[in-house]
JSON list of C-alpha atoms in Angstrom, two decimals:
[
{"chain": "A", "resi": 1, "resn": "UNK", "atom": "CA", "xyz": [77.51, -0.50, -142.21]},
{"chain": "A", "resi": 2, "resn": "UNK", "atom": "CA", "xyz": [79.20, -1.36, -145.47]},
{"chain": "A", "resi": 3, "resn": "UNK", "atom": "CA", "xyz": [82.90, -2.01, -145.39]},
{"chain": "A", "resi": 4, "resn": "UNK", "atom": "CA", "xyz": [85.57, -0.40, -147.52]},
{"chain": "A", "resi": 5, "resn": "UNK", "atom": "CA", "xyz": [84.49, -0.70, -151.14]},
{"chain": "A", "resi": 6, "resn": "UNK", "atom": "CA", "xyz": [86.98, -0.91, -153.95]},
{"chain": "A", "resi": 7, "resn": "UNK", "atom": "CA", "xyz": [86.30, -1.05, -157.64]},
{"chain": "A", "resi": 8, "resn": "UNK", "atom": "CA", "xyz": [87.00, -2.45, -160.03]},
{"chain": "A", "resi": 9, "resn": "UNK", "atom": "CA", "xyz": [88.04, -5.74, -158.47]},
{"chain": "A", "resi": 10, "resn": "UNK", "atom": "CA", "xyz": [89.97, -6.63, -161.59]},
{"chain": "A", "resi": 11, "resn": "UNK", "atom": "CA", "xyz": [91.32, -4.27, -164.22]},
{"chain": "A", "resi": 12, "resn": "UNK", "atom": "CA", "xyz": [93.25, -5.14, -167.36]},
{"chain": "A", "resi": 13, "resn": "UNK", "atom": "CA", "xyz": [95.18, -2.46, -169.21]},
{"chain": "A", "resi": 14, "resn": "UNK", "atom": "CA", "xyz": [97.65, -2.41, -172.06]},
{"chain": "A", "resi": 15, "resn": "UNK", "atom": "CA", "xyz": [100.98, -0.72, -171.68]},
{"chain": "A", "resi": 16, "resn": "UNK", "atom": "CA", "xyz": [100.64, 3.04, -172.01]},
{"chain": "A", "resi": 17, "resn": "UNK", "atom": "CA", "xyz": [97.00, 3.20, -170.93]},
{"chain": "A", "resi": 18, "resn": "UNK", "atom": "CA", "xyz": [95.69, 4.79, -167.77]},
{"chain": "A", "resi": 19, "resn": "UNK", "atom": "CA", "xyz": [94.34, 2.91, -164.75]},
{"chain": "A", "resi": 20, "resn": "UNK", "atom": "CA", "xyz": [91.93, 4.40, -162.25]},
{"chain": "A", "resi": 21, "resn": "UNK", "atom": "CA", "xyz": [91.16, 2.60, -159.02]},
{"chain": "A", "resi": 22, "resn": "UNK", "atom": "CA", "xyz": [88.41, 3.76, -156.72]},
{"chain": "A", "resi": 23, "resn": "UNK", "atom": "CA", "xyz": [87.94, 3.42, -153.01]},
{"chain": "A", "resi": 24, "resn": "UNK", "atom": "CA", "xyz": [84.96, 4.36, -150.85]},
{"chain": "A", "resi": 25, "resn": "UNK", "atom": "CA", "xyz": [85.89, 4.30, -147.15]},
{"chain": "A", "resi": 26, "resn": "UNK", "atom": "CA", "xyz": [83.66, 2.99, -144.43]},
{"chain": "A", "resi": 27, "resn": "UNK", "atom": "CA", "xyz": [80.92, 5.37, -143.37]},
{"chain": "A", "resi": 28, "resn": "UNK", "atom": "CA", "xyz": [82.27, 7.90, -140.93]},
{"chain": "A", "resi": 29, "resn": "UNK", "atom": "CA", "xyz": [85.90, 7.28, -141.85]},
{"chain": "A", "resi": 30, "resn": "UNK", "atom": "CA", "xyz": [87.82, 10.30, -143.04]},
{"chain": "A", "resi": 31, "resn": "UNK", "atom": "CA", "xyz": [91.25, 8.77, -143.61]},
{"chain": "A", "resi": 32, "resn": "UNK", "atom": "CA", "xyz": [92.18, 6.68, -146.62]},
{"chain": "A", "resi": 33, "resn": "UNK", "atom": "CA", "xyz": [95.34, 4.71, -147.31]},
{"chain": "A", "resi": 34, "resn": "UNK", "atom": "CA", "xyz": [96.56, 3.00, -150.45]},
{"chain": "A", "resi": 35, "resn": "UNK", "atom": "CA", "xyz": [98.90, 0.02, -150.41]},
{"chain": "A", "resi": 36, "resn": "UNK", "atom": "CA", "xyz": [100.41, -2.04, -153.22]},
{"chain": "A", "resi": 37, "resn": "UNK", "atom": "CA", "xyz": [101.05, -5.74, -153.00]},
{"chain": "A", "resi": 38, "resn": "UNK", "atom": "CA", "xyz": [103.24, -7.43, -155.56]},
{"chain": "A", "resi": 39, "resn": "UNK", "atom": "CA", "xyz": [102.91, -11.21, -155.97]},
{"chain": "A", "resi": 40, "resn": "UNK", "atom": "CA", "xyz": [104.30, -13.11, -152.98]},
{"chain": "A", "resi": 41, "resn": "UNK", "atom": "CA", "xyz": [105.19, -9.90, -151.17]},
{"chain": "A", "resi": 42, "resn": "UNK", "atom": "CA", "xyz": [103.80, -7.83, -148.33]},
{"chain": "A", "resi": 43, "resn": "UNK", "atom": "CA", "xyz": [101.84, -4.61, -148.53]},
{"chain": "A", "resi": 44, "resn": "UNK", "atom": "CA", "xyz": [103.85, -1.53, -149.37]},
{"chain": "A", "resi": 45, "resn": "UNK", "atom": "CA", "xyz": [102.55, 1.82, -148.23]},
{"chain": "A", "resi": 46, "resn": "UNK", "atom": "CA", "xyz": [101.87, 4.28, -151.01]},
{"chain": "A", "resi": 47, "resn": "UNK", "atom": "CA", "xyz": [99.86, 7.23, -149.77]},
{"chain": "A", "resi": 48, "resn": "UNK", "atom": "CA", "xyz": [97.73, 8.47, -146.89]},
{"chain": "A", "resi": 49, "resn": "UNK", "atom": "CA", "xyz": [94.95, 10.99, -147.47]},
{"chain": "A", "resi": 50, "resn": "UNK", "atom": "CA", "xyz": [92.30, 12.91, -145.66]},
{"chain": "A", "resi": 51, "resn": "UNK", "atom": "CA", "xyz": [89.47, 14.68, -147.44]},
{"chain": "A", "resi": 52, "resn": "UNK", "atom": "CA", "xyz": [91.02, 17.15, -149.93]},
{"chain": "A", "resi": 53, "resn": "UNK", "atom": "CA", "xyz": [94.45, 16.71, -148.36]},
{"chain": "A", "resi": 54, "resn": "UNK", "atom": "CA", "xyz": [97.42, 14.42, -148.94]},
{"chain": "A", "resi": 55, "resn": "UNK", "atom": "CA", "xyz": [99.03, 13.69, -145.60]},
{"chain": "A", "resi": 56, "resn": "UNK", "atom": "CA", "xyz": [101.88, 11.40, -146.62]},
{"chain": "A", "resi": 57, "resn": "UNK", "atom": "CA", "xyz": [102.81, 10.33, -150.13]},
{"chain": "A", "resi": 58, "resn": "UNK", "atom": "CA", "xyz": [106.27, 9.08, -149.33]},
{"chain": "A", "resi": 59, "resn": "UNK", "atom": "CA", "xyz": [105.50, 5.66, -150.83]},
{"chain": "A", "resi": 60, "resn": "UNK", "atom": "CA", "xyz": [104.23, 6.92, -154.15]},
{"chain": "A", "resi": 61, "resn": "UNK", "atom": "CA", "xyz": [106.44, 6.63, -157.21]},
{"chain": "A", "resi": 62, "resn": "UNK", "atom": "CA", "xyz": [107.49, 10.09, -158.31]},
{"chain": "A", "resi": 63, "resn": "UNK", "atom": "CA", "xyz": [106.08, 9.75, -161.80]},
{"chain": "A", "resi": 64, "resn": "UNK", "atom": "CA", "xyz": [102.82, 8.46, -163.30]},
{"chain": "A", "resi": 65, "resn": "UNK", "atom": "CA", "xyz": [101.11, 7.85, -159.93]},
{"chain": "A", "resi": 66, "resn": "UNK", "atom": "CA", "xyz": [98.70, 10.23, -158.25]},
{"chain": "A", "resi": 67, "resn": "UNK", "atom": "CA", "xyz": [95.98, 10.00, -155.63]},
{"chain": "A", "resi": 68, "resn": "UNK", "atom": "CA", "xyz": [93.15, 12.17, -154.49]},
{"chain": "A", "resi": 69, "resn": "UNK", "atom": "CA", "xyz": [90.36, 12.09, -151.95]},
{"chain": "A", "resi": 70, "resn": "UNK", "atom": "CA", "xyz": [87.86, 14.81, -152.88]},
{"chain": "A", "resi": 71, "resn": "UNK", "atom": "CA", "xyz": [85.32, 16.37, -150.61]},
{"chain": "A", "resi": 72, "resn": "UNK", "atom": "CA", "xyz": [82.62, 14.34, -152.32]},
{"chain": "A", "resi": 73, "resn": "UNK", "atom": "CA", "xyz": [83.05, 10.91, -153.82]},
{"chain": "A", "resi": 74, "resn": "UNK", "atom": "CA", "xyz": [85.58, 8.12, -153.54]},
{"chain": "A", "resi": 75, "resn": "UNK", "atom": "CA", "xyz": [89.33, 8.26, -153.32]},
{"chain": "A", "resi": 76, "resn": "UNK", "atom": "CA", "xyz": [91.02, 7.68, -156.67]},
{"chain": "A", "resi": 77, "resn": "UNK", "atom": "CA", "xyz": [94.42, 6.14, -157.32]},
{"chain": "A", "resi": 78, "resn": "UNK", "atom": "CA", "xyz": [95.48, 7.02, -160.84]},
{"chain": "A", "resi": 79, "resn": "UNK", "atom": "CA", "xyz": [98.29, 5.40, -162.76]},
{"chain": "A", "resi": 80, "resn": "UNK", "atom": "CA", "xyz": [99.20, 6.97, -166.08]},
{"chain": "A", "resi": 81, "resn": "UNK", "atom": "CA", "xyz": [101.02, 5.21, -168.90]},
{"chain": "A", "resi": 82, "resn": "UNK", "atom": "CA", "xyz": [101.00, 1.88, -167.13]},
{"chain": "A", "resi": 83, "resn": "UNK", "atom": "CA", "xyz": [103.88, -0.55, -167.50]},
{"chain": "A", "resi": 84, "resn": "UNK", "atom": "CA", "xyz": [104.03, -4.28, -166.78]},
{"chain": "A", "resi": 85, "resn": "UNK", "atom": "CA", "xyz": [105.73, -3.63, -163.45]},
{"chain": "A", "resi": 86, "resn": "UNK", "atom": "CA", "xyz": [102.57, -1.87, -162.25]},
{"chain": "A", "resi": 87, "resn": "UNK", "atom": "CA", "xyz": [100.74, -5.21, -162.26]},
{"chain": "A", "resi": 88, "resn": "UNK", "atom": "CA", "xyz": [99.81, -5.80, -158.62]},
{"chain": "A", "resi": 89, "resn": "UNK", "atom": "CA", "xyz": [96.98, -5.83, -156.13]},
{"chain": "A", "resi": 90, "resn": "UNK", "atom": "CA", "xyz": [96.16, -2.37, -154.84]},
{"chain": "A", "resi": 91, "resn": "UNK", "atom": "CA", "xyz": [94.53, -2.24, -151.43]},
{"chain": "A", "resi": 92, "resn": "UNK", "atom": "CA", "xyz": [92.66, 0.64, -149.96]},
{"chain": "A", "resi": 93, "resn": "UNK", "atom": "CA", "xyz": [92.09, 0.99, -146.23]},
{"chain": "A", "resi": 94, "resn": "UNK", "atom": "CA", "xyz": [90.26, 3.51, -144.09]},
{"chain": "A", "resi": 95, "resn": "UNK", "atom": "CA", "xyz": [90.27, 4.53, -140.47]},
{"chain": "A", "resi": 96, "resn": "UNK", "atom": "CA", "xyz": [88.16, 6.68, -138.20]},
{"chain": "A", "resi": 97, "resn": "UNK", "atom": "CA", "xyz": [89.23, 9.44, -135.89]},
{"chain": "A", "resi": 98, "resn": "UNK", "atom": "CA", "xyz": [89.04, 8.48, -132.24]},
{"chain": "A", "resi": 99, "resn": "UNK", "atom": "CA", "xyz": [87.18, 10.53, -129.71]},
{"chain": "A", "resi": 100, "resn": "UNK", "atom": "CA", "xyz": [90.48, 12.09, -128.71]},
{"chain": "A", "resi": 101, "resn": "UNK", "atom": "CA", "xyz": [90.89, 13.45, -132.18]},
{"chain": "A", "resi": 102, "resn": "UNK", "atom": "CA", "xyz": [93.84, 11.25, -133.03]},
{"chain": "A", "resi": 103, "resn": "UNK", "atom": "CA", "xyz": [93.70, 8.58, -135.67]},
{"chain": "A", "resi": 104, "resn": "UNK", "atom": "CA", "xyz": [92.81, 5.11, -134.42]},
{"chain": "A", "resi": 105, "resn": "UNK", "atom": "CA", "xyz": [95.53, 2.55, -134.99]},
{"chain": "A", "resi": 106, "resn": "UNK", "atom": "CA", "xyz": [93.42, -0.01, -136.83]},
{"chain": "A", "resi": 107, "resn": "UNK", "atom": "CA", "xyz": [92.89, 0.09, -140.56]},
{"chain": "A", "resi": 108, "resn": "UNK", "atom": "CA", "xyz": [89.91, -1.50, -142.27]},
{"chain": "A", "resi": 109, "resn": "UNK", "atom": "CA", "xyz": [90.78, -2.96, -145.64]},
{"chain": "A", "resi": 110, "resn": "UNK", "atom": "CA", "xyz": [88.90, -3.33, -148.88]},
{"chain": "A", "resi": 111, "resn": "UNK", "atom": "CA", "xyz": [89.18, -6.51, -150.92]},
{"chain": "A", "resi": 112, "resn": "UNK", "atom": "CA", "xyz": [91.71, -5.00, -153.27]},
{"chain": "A", "resi": 113, "resn": "UNK", "atom": "CA", "xyz": [91.86, -4.20, -156.95]},
{"chain": "A", "resi": 114, "resn": "UNK", "atom": "CA", "xyz": [94.03, -6.42, -159.09]},
{"chain": "A", "resi": 115, "resn": "UNK", "atom": "CA", "xyz": [95.66, -4.60, -161.97]},
{"chain": "A", "resi": 116, "resn": "UNK", "atom": "CA", "xyz": [97.07, -6.60, -164.85]},
{"chain": "A", "resi": 117, "resn": "UNK", "atom": "CA", "xyz": [99.10, -4.82, -167.48]},
{"chain": "A", "resi": 118, "resn": "UNK", "atom": "CA", "xyz": [99.47, -6.68, -170.75]},
{"chain": "B", "resi": 1, "resn": "UNK", "atom": "CA", "xyz": [111.09, 5.42, -140.97]},
{"chain": "B", "resi": 2, "resn": "UNK", "atom": "CA", "xyz": [109.68, 2.58, -138.96]},
{"chain": "B", "resi": 3, "resn": "UNK", "atom": "CA", "xyz": [110.53, -0.91, -140.21]},
{"chain": "B", "resi": 4, "resn": "UNK", "atom": "CA", "xyz": [108.85, -4.20, -139.51]},
{"chain": "B", "resi": 5, "resn": "UNK", "atom": "CA", "xyz": [110.74, -7.46, -139.91]},
{"chain": "B", "resi": 6, "resn": "UNK", "atom": "CA", "xyz": [109.30, -10.94, -140.20]},
{"chain": "B", "resi": 7, "resn": "UNK", "atom": "CA", "xyz": [112.21, -13.32, -140.35]},
{"chain": "B", "resi": 8, "resn": "UNK", "atom": "CA", "xyz": [110.23, -16.45, -141.19]},
{"chain": "B", "resi": 9, "resn": "UNK", "atom": "CA", "xyz": [109.05, -16.48, -144.81]},
{"chain": "B", "resi": 10, "resn": "UNK", "atom": "CA", "xyz": [107.32, -19.82, -144.26]},
{"chain": "B", "resi": 11, "resn": "UNK", "atom": "CA", "xyz": [106.14, -21.83, -141.28]},
{"chain": "B", "resi": 12, "resn": "UNK", "atom": "CA", "xyz": [104.37, -25.14, -140.97]},
{"chain": "B", "resi": 13, "resn": "UNK", "atom": "CA", "xyz": [102.32, -26.60, -138.14]},
{"chain": "B", "resi": 14, "resn": "UNK", "atom": "CA", "xyz": [100.43, -29.79, -137.54]},
{"chain": "B", "resi": 15, "resn": "UNK", "atom": "CA", "xyz": [96.70, -29.46, -137.03]},
{"chain": "B", "resi": 16, "resn": "UNK", "atom": "CA", "xyz": [95.84, -28.99, -133.32]},
{"chain": "B", "resi": 17, "resn": "UNK", "atom": "CA", "xyz": [99.42, -28.01, -132.49]},
{"chain": "B", "resi": 18, "resn": "UNK", "atom": "CA", "xyz": [100.79, -24.59, -131.52]},
{"chain": "B", "resi": 19, "resn": "UNK", "atom": "CA", "xyz": [102.90, -22.32, -133.70]},
{"chain": "B", "resi": 20, "resn": "UNK", "atom": "CA", "xyz": [104.61, -18.99, -133.04]},
{"chain": "B", "resi": 21, "resn": "UNK", "atom": "CA", "xyz": [105.25, -16.38, -135.72]},
{"chain": "B", "resi": 22, "resn": "UNK", "atom": "CA", "xyz": [107.98, -13.83, -135.08]},
{"chain": "B", "resi": 23, "resn": "UNK", "atom": "CA", "xyz": [108.00, -10.09, -135.67]},
{"chain": "B", "resi": 24, "resn": "UNK", "atom": "CA", "xyz": [110.38, -7.33, -134.71]},
{"chain": "B", "resi": 25, "resn": "UNK", "atom": "CA", "xyz": [110.11, -3.65, -135.40]},
{"chain": "B", "resi": 26, "resn": "UNK", "atom": "CA", "xyz": [112.17, -0.53, -135.15]},
{"chain": "B", "resi": 27, "resn": "UNK", "atom": "CA", "xyz": [110.87, 2.72, -133.75]},
{"chain": "B", "resi": 28, "resn": "UNK", "atom": "CA", "xyz": [111.89, 5.61, -131.55]},
{"chain": "B", "resi": 29, "resn": "UNK", "atom": "CA", "xyz": [108.30, 6.28, -130.54]},
{"chain": "B", "resi": 30, "resn": "UNK", "atom": "CA", "xyz": [106.73, 5.20, -127.26]},
{"chain": "B", "resi": 31, "resn": "UNK", "atom": "CA", "xyz": [103.06, 5.31, -128.23]},
{"chain": "B", "resi": 32, "resn": "UNK", "atom": "CA", "xyz": [102.03, 3.11, -131.14]},
{"chain": "B", "resi": 33, "resn": "UNK", "atom": "CA", "xyz": [99.95, 0.11, -132.16]},
{"chain": "B", "resi": 34, "resn": "UNK", "atom": "CA", "xyz": [100.91, -3.34, -133.34]},
{"chain": "B", "resi": 35, "resn": "UNK", "atom": "CA", "xyz": [98.76, -5.72, -135.34]},
{"chain": "B", "resi": 36, "resn": "UNK", "atom": "CA", "xyz": [98.68, -9.13, -136.88]},
{"chain": "B", "resi": 37, "resn": "UNK", "atom": "CA", "xyz": [96.67, -9.43, -140.07]},
{"chain": "B", "resi": 38, "resn": "UNK", "atom": "CA", "xyz": [95.76, -12.65, -141.85]},
{"chain": "B", "resi": 39, "resn": "UNK", "atom": "CA", "xyz": [95.49, -12.83, -145.63]},
{"chain": "B", "resi": 40, "resn": "UNK", "atom": "CA", "xyz": [93.89, -16.03, -146.93]},
{"chain": "B", "resi": 41, "resn": "UNK", "atom": "CA", "xyz": [93.91, -16.92, -150.64]},
{"chain": "B", "resi": 42, "resn": "UNK", "atom": "CA", "xyz": [90.92, -14.62, -151.11]},
{"chain": "B", "resi": 43, "resn": "UNK", "atom": "CA", "xyz": [93.41, -11.76, -150.42]},
{"chain": "B", "resi": 44, "resn": "UNK", "atom": "CA", "xyz": [91.09, -10.13, -147.93]},
{"chain": "B", "resi": 45, "resn": "UNK", "atom": "CA", "xyz": [93.07, -8.55, -145.08]},
{"chain": "B", "resi": 46, "resn": "UNK", "atom": "CA", "xyz": [91.60, -9.79, -141.82]},
{"chain": "B", "resi": 47, "resn": "UNK", "atom": "CA", "xyz": [92.60, -8.34, -138.46]},
{"chain": "B", "resi": 48, "resn": "UNK", "atom": "CA", "xyz": [93.66, -11.12, -136.10]},
{"chain": "B", "resi": 49, "resn": "UNK", "atom": "CA", "xyz": [94.82, -9.24, -133.03]},
{"chain": "B", "resi": 50, "resn": "UNK", "atom": "CA", "xyz": [95.84, -5.78, -131.91]},
{"chain": "B", "resi": 51, "resn": "UNK", "atom": "CA", "xyz": [98.15, -4.50, -129.17]},
{"chain": "B", "resi": 52, "resn": "UNK", "atom": "CA", "xyz": [98.50, -0.96, -127.88]},
{"chain": "B", "resi": 53, "resn": "UNK", "atom": "CA", "xyz": [102.07, -0.19, -126.86]},
{"chain": "B", "resi": 54, "resn": "UNK", "atom": "CA", "xyz": [101.12, 1.50, -123.60]},
{"chain": "B", "resi": 55, "resn": "UNK", "atom": "CA", "xyz": [99.42, -1.68, -122.38]},
{"chain": "B", "resi": 56, "resn": "UNK", "atom": "CA", "xyz": [101.76, -4.14, -120.75]},
{"chain": "B", "resi": 57, "resn": "UNK", "atom": "CA", "xyz": [99.26, -6.98, -120.80]},
{"chain": "B", "resi": 58, "resn": "UNK", "atom": "CA", "xyz": [99.54, -9.20, -123.84]},
{"chain": "B", "resi": 59, "resn": "UNK", "atom": "CA", "xyz": [96.47, -9.21, -126.09]},
{"chain": "B", "resi": 60, "resn": "UNK", "atom": "CA", "xyz": [94.49, -12.42, -126.52]},
{"chain": "B", "resi": 61, "resn": "UNK", "atom": "CA", "xyz": [91.73, -13.33, -128.96]},
{"chain": "B", "resi": 62, "resn": "UNK", "atom": "CA", "xyz": [90.49, -16.88, -128.53]},
{"chain": "B", "resi": 63, "resn": "UNK", "atom": "CA", "xyz": [93.24, -19.16, -129.92]},
{"chain": "B", "resi": 64, "resn": "UNK", "atom": "CA", "xyz": [95.46, -16.21, -130.83]},
{"chain": "B", "resi": 65, "resn": "UNK", "atom": "CA", "xyz": [97.76, -14.48, -128.38]},
{"chain": "B", "resi": 66, "resn": "UNK", "atom": "CA", "xyz": [100.80, -12.26, -128.59]},
{"chain": "B", "resi": 67, "resn": "UNK", "atom": "CA", "xyz": [104.04, -11.96, -126.70]},
{"chain": "B", "resi": 68, "resn": "UNK", "atom": "CA", "xyz": [104.77, -8.24, -126.68]},
{"chain": "B", "resi": 69, "resn": "UNK", "atom": "CA", "xyz": [108.26, -7.32, -125.51]},
{"chain": "B", "resi": 70, "resn": "UNK", "atom": "CA", "xyz": [108.43, -3.54, -125.79]},
{"chain": "B", "resi": 71, "resn": "UNK", "atom": "CA", "xyz": [112.04, -3.13, -124.75]},
{"chain": "B", "resi": 72, "resn": "UNK", "atom": "CA", "xyz": [113.12, -5.77, -127.25]},
{"chain": "B", "resi": 73, "resn": "UNK", "atom": "CA", "xyz": [110.71, -4.40, -129.89]},
{"chain": "B", "resi": 74, "resn": "UNK", "atom": "CA", "xyz": [109.34, -7.86, -130.43]},
{"chain": "B", "resi": 75, "resn": "UNK", "atom": "CA", "xyz": [105.74, -8.85, -131.16]},
{"chain": "B", "resi": 76, "resn": "UNK", "atom": "CA", "xyz": [105.22, -12.55, -131.79]},
{"chain": "B", "resi": 77, "resn": "UNK", "atom": "CA", "xyz": [101.92, -14.27, -132.54]},
{"chain": "B", "resi": 78, "resn": "UNK", "atom": "CA", "xyz": [101.04, -17.61, -131.01]},
{"chain": "B", "resi": 79, "resn": "UNK", "atom": "CA", "xyz": [98.33, -19.71, -132.58]},
{"chain": "B", "resi": 80, "resn": "UNK", "atom": "CA", "xyz": [97.08, -22.51, -130.34]},
{"chain": "B", "resi": 81, "resn": "UNK", "atom": "CA", "xyz": [95.12, -25.58, -131.46]},
{"chain": "B", "resi": 82, "resn": "UNK", "atom": "CA", "xyz": [95.88, -24.78, -135.10]},
{"chain": "B", "resi": 83, "resn": "UNK", "atom": "CA", "xyz": [93.09, -25.38, -137.58]},
{"chain": "B", "resi": 84, "resn": "UNK", "atom": "CA", "xyz": [93.14, -25.93, -141.33]},
{"chain": "B", "resi": 85, "resn": "UNK", "atom": "CA", "xyz": [91.43, -22.58, -141.75]},
{"chain": "B", "resi": 86, "resn": "UNK", "atom": "CA", "xyz": [94.40, -20.84, -140.16]},
{"chain": "B", "resi": 87, "resn": "UNK", "atom": "CA", "xyz": [96.46, -21.48, -143.29]},
{"chain": "B", "resi": 88, "resn": "UNK", "atom": "CA", "xyz": [97.22, -18.07, -144.79]},
{"chain": "B", "resi": 89, "resn": "UNK", "atom": "CA", "xyz": [99.79, -15.31, -145.06]},
{"chain": "B", "resi": 90, "resn": "UNK", "atom": "CA", "xyz": [100.26, -13.50, -141.79]},
{"chain": "B", "resi": 91, "resn": "UNK", "atom": "CA", "xyz": [101.45, -9.92, -141.73]},
{"chain": "B", "resi": 92, "resn": "UNK", "atom": "CA", "xyz": [102.76, -8.07, -138.73]},
{"chain": "B", "resi": 93, "resn": "UNK", "atom": "CA", "xyz": [102.08, -4.33, -138.80]},
{"chain": "B", "resi": 94, "resn": "UNK", "atom": "CA", "xyz": [103.15, -1.25, -136.88]},
{"chain": "B", "resi": 95, "resn": "UNK", "atom": "CA", "xyz": [101.01, 1.88, -136.77]},
{"chain": "B", "resi": 96, "resn": "UNK", "atom": "CA", "xyz": [101.56, 5.28, -135.28]},
{"chain": "B", "resi": 97, "resn": "UNK", "atom": "CA", "xyz": [99.47, 8.38, -135.92]},
{"chain": "B", "resi": 98, "resn": "UNK", "atom": "CA", "xyz": [97.74, 6.77, -138.85]},
{"chain": "B", "resi": 99, "resn": "UNK", "atom": "CA", "xyz": [100.91, 5.51, -140.50]},
{"chain": "B", "resi": 100, "resn": "UNK", "atom": "CA", "xyz": [100.78, 1.71, -140.82]},
{"chain": "B", "resi": 101, "resn": "UNK", "atom": "CA", "xyz": [103.72, -0.31, -142.11]},
{"chain": "B", "resi": 102, "resn": "UNK", "atom": "CA", "xyz": [103.80, -4.03, -142.77]},
{"chain": "B", "resi": 103, "resn": "UNK", "atom": "CA", "xyz": [106.35, -6.79, -142.60]},
{"chain": "B", "resi": 104, "resn": "UNK", "atom": "CA", "xyz": [106.98, -9.02, -145.60]},
{"chain": "B", "resi": 105, "resn": "UNK", "atom": "CA", "xyz": [104.73, -11.74, -144.26]},
{"chain": "B", "resi": 106, "resn": "UNK", "atom": "CA", "xyz": [104.94, -15.35, -143.12]},
{"chain": "B", "resi": 107, "resn": "UNK", "atom": "CA", "xyz": [103.16, -18.06, -145.05]},
{"chain": "B", "resi": 108, "resn": "UNK", "atom": "CA", "xyz": [101.62, -20.53, -142.62]},
{"chain": "B", "resi": 109, "resn": "UNK", "atom": "CA", "xyz": [100.80, -24.04, -143.75]},
{"chain": "B", "resi": 110, "resn": "UNK", "atom": "CA", "xyz": [98.64, -26.29, -141.58]},
{"chain": "B", "resi": 111, "resn": "UNK", "atom": "CA", "xyz": [99.09, -30.02, -142.08]},
{"chain": "B", "resi": 112, "resn": "UNK", "atom": "CA", "xyz": [96.16, -32.32, -141.40]}
]
């Protein structure tokens, strides 16, 4: 069973370009989370999605950032018109639904995508 | 919103000794999960140990154990017989209904 897959692992963009980060959750997982980690800092929650539904986007910047998790295919974190302050590692995590129908506490993390904005 | 506080930005331990990393959290909920994750230089997030709030017994995983004080909202991690491979960033995390929040992390150095 493959783990959470993120790509690209490294992405370089110039200011003003768009960045797209992809995340395929573990097989059988229907919940995806995106976190951002700035250098020497902890992980900051950005957004929590189920298939075709955004559950909580309270950590997403109001402008330029968007996320989706379509019925088919990976989850996408999109950053438009990138600025140098967007340079960070972006982690995706997924979780299953427990037999009781509630979301299990544990998250399974991908290896992250490092975005560098020149 | 729930907050997680790790008051020790850096800790150091001698190889084979024991070290305790502190974590406190703030919540009004009674049913939640607590975790310690390890992040080595590879940046991979590795689950170290997990505690369910409704369980009074402290979780243990080999050399790793926790001291869970629910009333005090404290969740410390004890690493026994420290090894060089334990050197990493350690993040405490709180999760409830799929919402996981992390502390700022503690950088652990292991001295040979």
